[in-house]
Coordinates of N, CA and C in Angstrom, one line a residue:
X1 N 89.1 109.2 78.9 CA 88.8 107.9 79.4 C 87.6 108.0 80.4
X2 N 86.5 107.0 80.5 CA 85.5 106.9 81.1 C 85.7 106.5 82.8
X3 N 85.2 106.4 83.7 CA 85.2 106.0 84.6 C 85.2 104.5 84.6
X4 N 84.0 103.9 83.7 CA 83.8 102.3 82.9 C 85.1 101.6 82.7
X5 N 85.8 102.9 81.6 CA 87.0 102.3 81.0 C 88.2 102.1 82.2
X6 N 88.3 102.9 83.0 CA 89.4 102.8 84.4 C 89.1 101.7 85.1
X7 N 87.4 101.4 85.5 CA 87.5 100.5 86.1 C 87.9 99.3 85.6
X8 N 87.2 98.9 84.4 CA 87.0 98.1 83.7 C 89.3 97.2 84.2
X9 N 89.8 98.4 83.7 CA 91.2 98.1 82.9 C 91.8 97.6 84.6
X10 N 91.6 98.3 85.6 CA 91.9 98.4 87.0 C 91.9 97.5 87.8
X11 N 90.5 96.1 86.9 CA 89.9 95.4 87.7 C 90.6 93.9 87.4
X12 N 91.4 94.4 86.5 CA 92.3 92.9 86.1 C 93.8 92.9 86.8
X13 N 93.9 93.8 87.4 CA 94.9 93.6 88.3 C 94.4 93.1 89.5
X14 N 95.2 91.7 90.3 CA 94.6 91.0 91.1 C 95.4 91.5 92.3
X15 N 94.6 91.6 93.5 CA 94.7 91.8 94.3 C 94.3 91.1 95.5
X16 N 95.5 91.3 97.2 CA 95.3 90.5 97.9 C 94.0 91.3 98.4
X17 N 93.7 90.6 99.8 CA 92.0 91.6 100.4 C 92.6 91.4 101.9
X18 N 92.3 92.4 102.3 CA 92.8 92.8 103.8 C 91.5 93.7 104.5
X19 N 91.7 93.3 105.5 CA 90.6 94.4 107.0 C 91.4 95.3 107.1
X20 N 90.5 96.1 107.5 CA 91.5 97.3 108.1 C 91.0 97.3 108.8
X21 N 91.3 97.8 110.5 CA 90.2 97.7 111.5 C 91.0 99.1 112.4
X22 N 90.5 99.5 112.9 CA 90.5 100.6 114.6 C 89.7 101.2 115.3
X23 N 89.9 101.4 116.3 CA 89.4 101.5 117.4 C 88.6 102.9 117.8
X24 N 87.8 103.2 117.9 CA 87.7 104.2 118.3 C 87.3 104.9 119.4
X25 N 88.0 105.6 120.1 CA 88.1 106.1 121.4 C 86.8 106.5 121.7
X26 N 86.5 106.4 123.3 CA 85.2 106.8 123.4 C 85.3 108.2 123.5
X27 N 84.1 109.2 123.6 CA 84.0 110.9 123.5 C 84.7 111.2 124.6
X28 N 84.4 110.8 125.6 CA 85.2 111.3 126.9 C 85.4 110.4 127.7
X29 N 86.7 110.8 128.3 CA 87.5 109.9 129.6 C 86.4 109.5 130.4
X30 N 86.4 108.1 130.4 CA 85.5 107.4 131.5 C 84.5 107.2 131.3
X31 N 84.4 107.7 129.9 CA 82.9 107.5 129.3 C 82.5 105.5 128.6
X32 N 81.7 105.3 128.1 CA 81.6 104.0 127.9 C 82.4 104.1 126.2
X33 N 83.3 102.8 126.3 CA 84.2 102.2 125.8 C 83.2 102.5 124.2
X34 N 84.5 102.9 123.3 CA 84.6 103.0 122.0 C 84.1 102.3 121.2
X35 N 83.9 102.2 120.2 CA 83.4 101.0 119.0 C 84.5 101.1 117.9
X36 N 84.6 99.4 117.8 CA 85.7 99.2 116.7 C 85.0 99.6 115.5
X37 N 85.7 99.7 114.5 CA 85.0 100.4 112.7 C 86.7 99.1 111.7
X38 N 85.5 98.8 110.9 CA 86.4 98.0 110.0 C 85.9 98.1 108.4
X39 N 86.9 98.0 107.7 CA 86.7 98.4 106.3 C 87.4 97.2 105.4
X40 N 87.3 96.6 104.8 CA 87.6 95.7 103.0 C 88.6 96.6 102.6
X41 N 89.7 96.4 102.0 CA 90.8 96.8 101.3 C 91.2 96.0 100.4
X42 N 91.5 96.4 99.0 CA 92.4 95.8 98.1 C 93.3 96.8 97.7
X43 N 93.6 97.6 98.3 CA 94.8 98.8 97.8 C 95.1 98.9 99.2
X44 N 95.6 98.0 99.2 CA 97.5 97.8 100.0 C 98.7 97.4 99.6
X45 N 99.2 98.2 100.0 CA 101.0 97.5 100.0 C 101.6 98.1 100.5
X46 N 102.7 97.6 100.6 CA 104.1 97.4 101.2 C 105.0 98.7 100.4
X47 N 105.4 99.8 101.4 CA 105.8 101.3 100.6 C 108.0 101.0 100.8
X48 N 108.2 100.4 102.4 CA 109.6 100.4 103.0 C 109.9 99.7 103.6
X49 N 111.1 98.9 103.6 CA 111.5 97.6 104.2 C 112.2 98.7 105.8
X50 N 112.9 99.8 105.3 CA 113.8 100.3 106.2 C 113.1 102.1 106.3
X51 N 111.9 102.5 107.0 CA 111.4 102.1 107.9 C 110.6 101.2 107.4
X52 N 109.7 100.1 108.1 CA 108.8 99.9 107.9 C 107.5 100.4 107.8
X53 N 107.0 100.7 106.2 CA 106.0 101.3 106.0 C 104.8 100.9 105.3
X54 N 103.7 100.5 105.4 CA 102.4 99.9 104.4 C 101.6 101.2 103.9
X55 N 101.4 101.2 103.1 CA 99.9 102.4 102.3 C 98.6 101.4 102.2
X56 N 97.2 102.7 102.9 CA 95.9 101.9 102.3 C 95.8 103.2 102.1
X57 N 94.7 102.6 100.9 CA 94.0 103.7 100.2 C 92.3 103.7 100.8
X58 N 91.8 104.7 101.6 CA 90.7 105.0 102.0 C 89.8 106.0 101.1
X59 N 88.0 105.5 101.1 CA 87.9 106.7 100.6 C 87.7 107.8 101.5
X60 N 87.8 109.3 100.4 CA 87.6 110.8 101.2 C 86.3 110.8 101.7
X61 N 86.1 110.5 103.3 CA 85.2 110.9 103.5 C 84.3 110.4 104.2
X62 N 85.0 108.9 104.1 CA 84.3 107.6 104.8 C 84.6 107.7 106.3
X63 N 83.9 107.0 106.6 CA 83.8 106.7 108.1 C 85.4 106.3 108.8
X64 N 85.9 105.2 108.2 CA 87.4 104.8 108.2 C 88.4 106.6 108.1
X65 N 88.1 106.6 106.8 CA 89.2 107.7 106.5 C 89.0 109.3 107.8
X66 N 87.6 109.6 108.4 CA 87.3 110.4 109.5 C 88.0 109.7 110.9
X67 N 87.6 108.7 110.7 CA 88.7 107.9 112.1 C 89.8 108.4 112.0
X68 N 91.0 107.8 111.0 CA 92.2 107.3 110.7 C 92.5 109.2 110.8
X69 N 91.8 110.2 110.3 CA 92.2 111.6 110.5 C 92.4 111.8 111.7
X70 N 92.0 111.2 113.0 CA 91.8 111.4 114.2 C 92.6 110.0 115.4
X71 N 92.7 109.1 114.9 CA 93.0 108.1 116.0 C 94.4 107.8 114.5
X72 N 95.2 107.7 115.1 CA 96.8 107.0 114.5 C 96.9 105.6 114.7
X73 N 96.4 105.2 115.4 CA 96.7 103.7 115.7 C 95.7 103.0 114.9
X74 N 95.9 102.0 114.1 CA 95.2 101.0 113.7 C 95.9 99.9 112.6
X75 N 95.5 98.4 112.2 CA 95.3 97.6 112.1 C 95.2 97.0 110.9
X76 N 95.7 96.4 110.6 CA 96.1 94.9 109.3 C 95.4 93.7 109.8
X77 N 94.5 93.1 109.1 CA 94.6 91.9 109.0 C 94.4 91.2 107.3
X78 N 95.6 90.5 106.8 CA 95.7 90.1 106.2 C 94.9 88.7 105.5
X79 N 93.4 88.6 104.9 CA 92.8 87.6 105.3 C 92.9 86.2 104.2
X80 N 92.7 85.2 104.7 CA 92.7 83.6 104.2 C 91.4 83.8 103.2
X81 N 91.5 82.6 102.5 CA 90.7 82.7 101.7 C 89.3 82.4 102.2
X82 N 89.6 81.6 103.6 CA 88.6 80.8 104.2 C 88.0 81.9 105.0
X83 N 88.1 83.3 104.6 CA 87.6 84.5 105.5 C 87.1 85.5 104.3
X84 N 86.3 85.0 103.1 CA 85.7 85.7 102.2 C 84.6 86.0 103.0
X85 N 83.9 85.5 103.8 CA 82.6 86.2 104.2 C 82.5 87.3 105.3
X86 N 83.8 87.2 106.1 CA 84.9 88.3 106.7 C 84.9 89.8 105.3
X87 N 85.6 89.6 104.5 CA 85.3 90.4 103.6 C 84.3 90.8 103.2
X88 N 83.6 89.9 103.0 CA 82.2 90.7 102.1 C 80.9 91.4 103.0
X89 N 81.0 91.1 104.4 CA 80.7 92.0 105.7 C 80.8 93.0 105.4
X90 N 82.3 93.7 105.4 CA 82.5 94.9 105.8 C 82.9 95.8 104.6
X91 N 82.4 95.0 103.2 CA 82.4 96.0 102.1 C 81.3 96.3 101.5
X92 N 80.2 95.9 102.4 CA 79.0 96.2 102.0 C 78.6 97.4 102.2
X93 N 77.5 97.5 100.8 CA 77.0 99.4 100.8 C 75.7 99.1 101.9
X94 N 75.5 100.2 102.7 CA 74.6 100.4 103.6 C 74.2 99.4 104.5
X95 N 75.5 99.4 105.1 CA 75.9 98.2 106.0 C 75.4 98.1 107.5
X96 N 75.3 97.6 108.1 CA 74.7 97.5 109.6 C 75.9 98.0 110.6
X97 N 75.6 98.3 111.9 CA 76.7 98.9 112.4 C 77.8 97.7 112.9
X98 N 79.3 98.9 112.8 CA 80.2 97.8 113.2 C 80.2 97.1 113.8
X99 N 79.6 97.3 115.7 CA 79.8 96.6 116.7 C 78.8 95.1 115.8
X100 N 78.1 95.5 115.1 CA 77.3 93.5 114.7 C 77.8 93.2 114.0
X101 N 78.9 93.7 113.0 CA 79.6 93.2 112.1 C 80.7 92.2 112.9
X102 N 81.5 93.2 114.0 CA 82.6 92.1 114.6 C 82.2 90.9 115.6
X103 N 80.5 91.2 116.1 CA 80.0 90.5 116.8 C 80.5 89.2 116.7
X104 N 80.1 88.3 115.8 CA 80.6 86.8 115.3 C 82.0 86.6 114.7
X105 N 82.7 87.3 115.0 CA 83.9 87.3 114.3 C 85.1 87.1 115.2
X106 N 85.9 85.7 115.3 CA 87.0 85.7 116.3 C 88.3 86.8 115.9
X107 N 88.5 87.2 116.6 CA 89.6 88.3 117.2 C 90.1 88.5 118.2
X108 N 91.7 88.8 118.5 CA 92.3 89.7 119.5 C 92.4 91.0 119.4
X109 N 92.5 91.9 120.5 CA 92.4 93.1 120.6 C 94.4 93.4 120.5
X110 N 94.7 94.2 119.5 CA 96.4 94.7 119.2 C 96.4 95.3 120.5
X111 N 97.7 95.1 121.3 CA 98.4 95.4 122.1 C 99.2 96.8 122.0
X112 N 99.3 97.2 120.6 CA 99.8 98.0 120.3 C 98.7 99.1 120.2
X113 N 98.1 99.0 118.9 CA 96.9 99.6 118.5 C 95.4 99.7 119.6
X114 N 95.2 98.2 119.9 CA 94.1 98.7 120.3 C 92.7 98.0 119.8
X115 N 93.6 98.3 118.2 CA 92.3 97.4 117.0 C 92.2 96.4 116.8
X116 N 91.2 95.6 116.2 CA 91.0 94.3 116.2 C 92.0 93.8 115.2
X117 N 92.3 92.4 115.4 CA 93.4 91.6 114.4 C 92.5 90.1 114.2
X118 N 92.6 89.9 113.1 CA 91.5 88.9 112.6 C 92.0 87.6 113.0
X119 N 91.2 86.8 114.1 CA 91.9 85.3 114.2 C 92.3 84.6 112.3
X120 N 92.8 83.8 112.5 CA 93.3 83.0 111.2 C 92.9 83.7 110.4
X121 N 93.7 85.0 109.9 CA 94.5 85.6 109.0 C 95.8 85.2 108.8
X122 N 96.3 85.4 107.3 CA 97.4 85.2 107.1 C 98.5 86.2 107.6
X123 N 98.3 86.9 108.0 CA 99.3 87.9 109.2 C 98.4 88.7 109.4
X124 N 98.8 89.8 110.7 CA 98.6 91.3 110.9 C 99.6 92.3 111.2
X125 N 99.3 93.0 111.3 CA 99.9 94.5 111.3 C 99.7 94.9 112.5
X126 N 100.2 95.8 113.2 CA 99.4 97.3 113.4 C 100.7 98.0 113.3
X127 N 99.6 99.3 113.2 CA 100.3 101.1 112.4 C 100.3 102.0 113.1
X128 N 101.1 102.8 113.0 CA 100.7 103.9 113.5 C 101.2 104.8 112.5
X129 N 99.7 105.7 112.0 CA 99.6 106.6 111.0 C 101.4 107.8 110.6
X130 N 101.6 107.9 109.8 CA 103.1 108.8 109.5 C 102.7 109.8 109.3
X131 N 101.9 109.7 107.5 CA 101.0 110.7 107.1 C 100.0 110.0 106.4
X132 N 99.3 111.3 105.6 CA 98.2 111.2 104.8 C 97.9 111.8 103.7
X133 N 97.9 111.6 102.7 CA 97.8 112.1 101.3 C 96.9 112.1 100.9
X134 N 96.1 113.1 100.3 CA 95.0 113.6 99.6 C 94.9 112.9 98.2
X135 N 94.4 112.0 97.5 CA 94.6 111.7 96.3 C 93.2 111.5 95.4
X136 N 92.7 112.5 94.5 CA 91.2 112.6 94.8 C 90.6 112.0 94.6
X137 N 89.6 110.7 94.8 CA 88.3 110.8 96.0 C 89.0 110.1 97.1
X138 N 90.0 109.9 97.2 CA 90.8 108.2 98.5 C 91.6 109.2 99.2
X139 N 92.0 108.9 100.1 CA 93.2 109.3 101.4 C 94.1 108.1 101.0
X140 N 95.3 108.5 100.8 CA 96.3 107.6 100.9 C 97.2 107.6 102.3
X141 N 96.8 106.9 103.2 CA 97.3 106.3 104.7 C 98.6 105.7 104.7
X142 N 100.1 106.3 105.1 CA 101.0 105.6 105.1 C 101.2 105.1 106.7
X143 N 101.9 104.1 107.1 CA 101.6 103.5 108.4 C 103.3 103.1 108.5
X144 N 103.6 103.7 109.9 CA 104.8 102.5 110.2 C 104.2 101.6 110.6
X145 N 105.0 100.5 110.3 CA 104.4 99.4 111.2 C 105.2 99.0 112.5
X146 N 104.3 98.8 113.9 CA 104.6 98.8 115.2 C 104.9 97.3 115.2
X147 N 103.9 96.0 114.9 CA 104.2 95.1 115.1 C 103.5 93.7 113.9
X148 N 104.5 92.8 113.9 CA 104.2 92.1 112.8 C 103.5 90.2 113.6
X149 N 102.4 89.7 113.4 CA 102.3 88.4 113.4 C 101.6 87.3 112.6
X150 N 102.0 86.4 112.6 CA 101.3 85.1 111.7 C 100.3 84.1 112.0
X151 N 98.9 84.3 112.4 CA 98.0 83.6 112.8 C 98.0 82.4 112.4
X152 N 97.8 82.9 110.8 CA 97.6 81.3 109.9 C 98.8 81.4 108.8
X153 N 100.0 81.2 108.4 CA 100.9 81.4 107.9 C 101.1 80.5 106.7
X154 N 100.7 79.7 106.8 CA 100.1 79.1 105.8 C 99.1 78.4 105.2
X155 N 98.2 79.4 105.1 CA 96.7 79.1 104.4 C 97.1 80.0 103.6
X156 N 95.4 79.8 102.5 CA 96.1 80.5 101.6 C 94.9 81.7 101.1
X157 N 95.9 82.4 100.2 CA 95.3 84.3 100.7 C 94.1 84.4 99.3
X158 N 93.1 85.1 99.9 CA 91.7 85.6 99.3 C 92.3 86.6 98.6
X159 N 91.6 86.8 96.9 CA 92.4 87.7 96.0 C 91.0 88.1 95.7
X160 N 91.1 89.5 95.0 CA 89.8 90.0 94.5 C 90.2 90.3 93.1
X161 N 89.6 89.7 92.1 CA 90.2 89.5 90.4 C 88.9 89.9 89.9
X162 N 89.0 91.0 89.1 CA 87.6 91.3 88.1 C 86.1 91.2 88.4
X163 N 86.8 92.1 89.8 CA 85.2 92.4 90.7 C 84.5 91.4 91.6
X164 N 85.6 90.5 91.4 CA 84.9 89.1 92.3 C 86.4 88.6 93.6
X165 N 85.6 88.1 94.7 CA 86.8 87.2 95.4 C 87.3 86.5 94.7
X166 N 88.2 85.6 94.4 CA 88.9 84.2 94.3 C 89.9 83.8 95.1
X167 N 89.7 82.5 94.8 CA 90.8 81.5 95.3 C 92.2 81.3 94.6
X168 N 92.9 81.5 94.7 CA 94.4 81.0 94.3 C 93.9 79.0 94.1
X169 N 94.7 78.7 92.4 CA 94.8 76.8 92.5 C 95.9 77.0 93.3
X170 N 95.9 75.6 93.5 CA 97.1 74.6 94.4 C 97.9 74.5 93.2

């Protein structure tokens, strides 16, 4: 099978679209404050109700996945449909740096994590890393989850179907 043919077949399963976001510590104590890093996901889900556990799939190698090897703490935002340009930000190839990405973007800082949580999202997360699995070219990130909330609880959730956003009808 081709790489064409995987994606091709891969791309008709629909999926929700989520941020990932965290924090990253600055080099040294006392030094000037961290820069947040955020990433586009459509390979999430939900692994355990009892513990609670979520999987993202990162790629090997990226910027996210070198964090996430290093900082444990980070961040879910589950986003509305009305936050496709939220997505398409931070999945862009040769993208500008994070700190202008989050620039215009309303958010609270997780109490837990640290990391940004997307205003009017349909929930957030935050995690703190369990483990990490090699799966080749992605890291697969399993997360407990520390704490759960509902920004916008009922709007309704941005899907990525056959290489494109969509909207869910009414």
């Amino acid at each position: 099978m081709s790489n064409e043919e995987f994606r091709a077949a891969m791309s008709r399963l629909a999926a929700g679209v989520c941020l990932i976001t965290a924090h990253e510590p600055p080099l040294t104590a006392g030094g000037p404050r961290g820069e947040d890093v955020g990433m586009t996901a459509t390979a999430f889900m939900s692994v355990s109700l009892e513990p609670p556990l979520v999987l993202v799939s990162v790629r090997e190698g990226s910027r996210m996945d070198d964090l996430l090897a290093e900082q444990p703490l980070w961040a879910v935002s589950l986003l509305a449909e009305s936050q496709l340009q939220v997505a398409s930000r931070f999945s862009m190839k040769g993208r500008i740096s994070d700190r202008l990405l989050f620039a215009d973007i309303p958010y609270e800082r997780g109490a837990a994590s640290g990391a940004p949580l997307i205003s009017g999202a349909l929930a957030t997360l935050e995690c703190r890393t369990r483990s990490r699995v090699p799966a080749g070219d992605h890291t697969l990130v399993i997360g407990h989850v520390l704490t759960a909330s509902f920004p916008s609880p009922d709007a309704r959730p941005l899907t990525y179907f056959r290489g494109r956003y969509r909207h869910l009808l009414p």
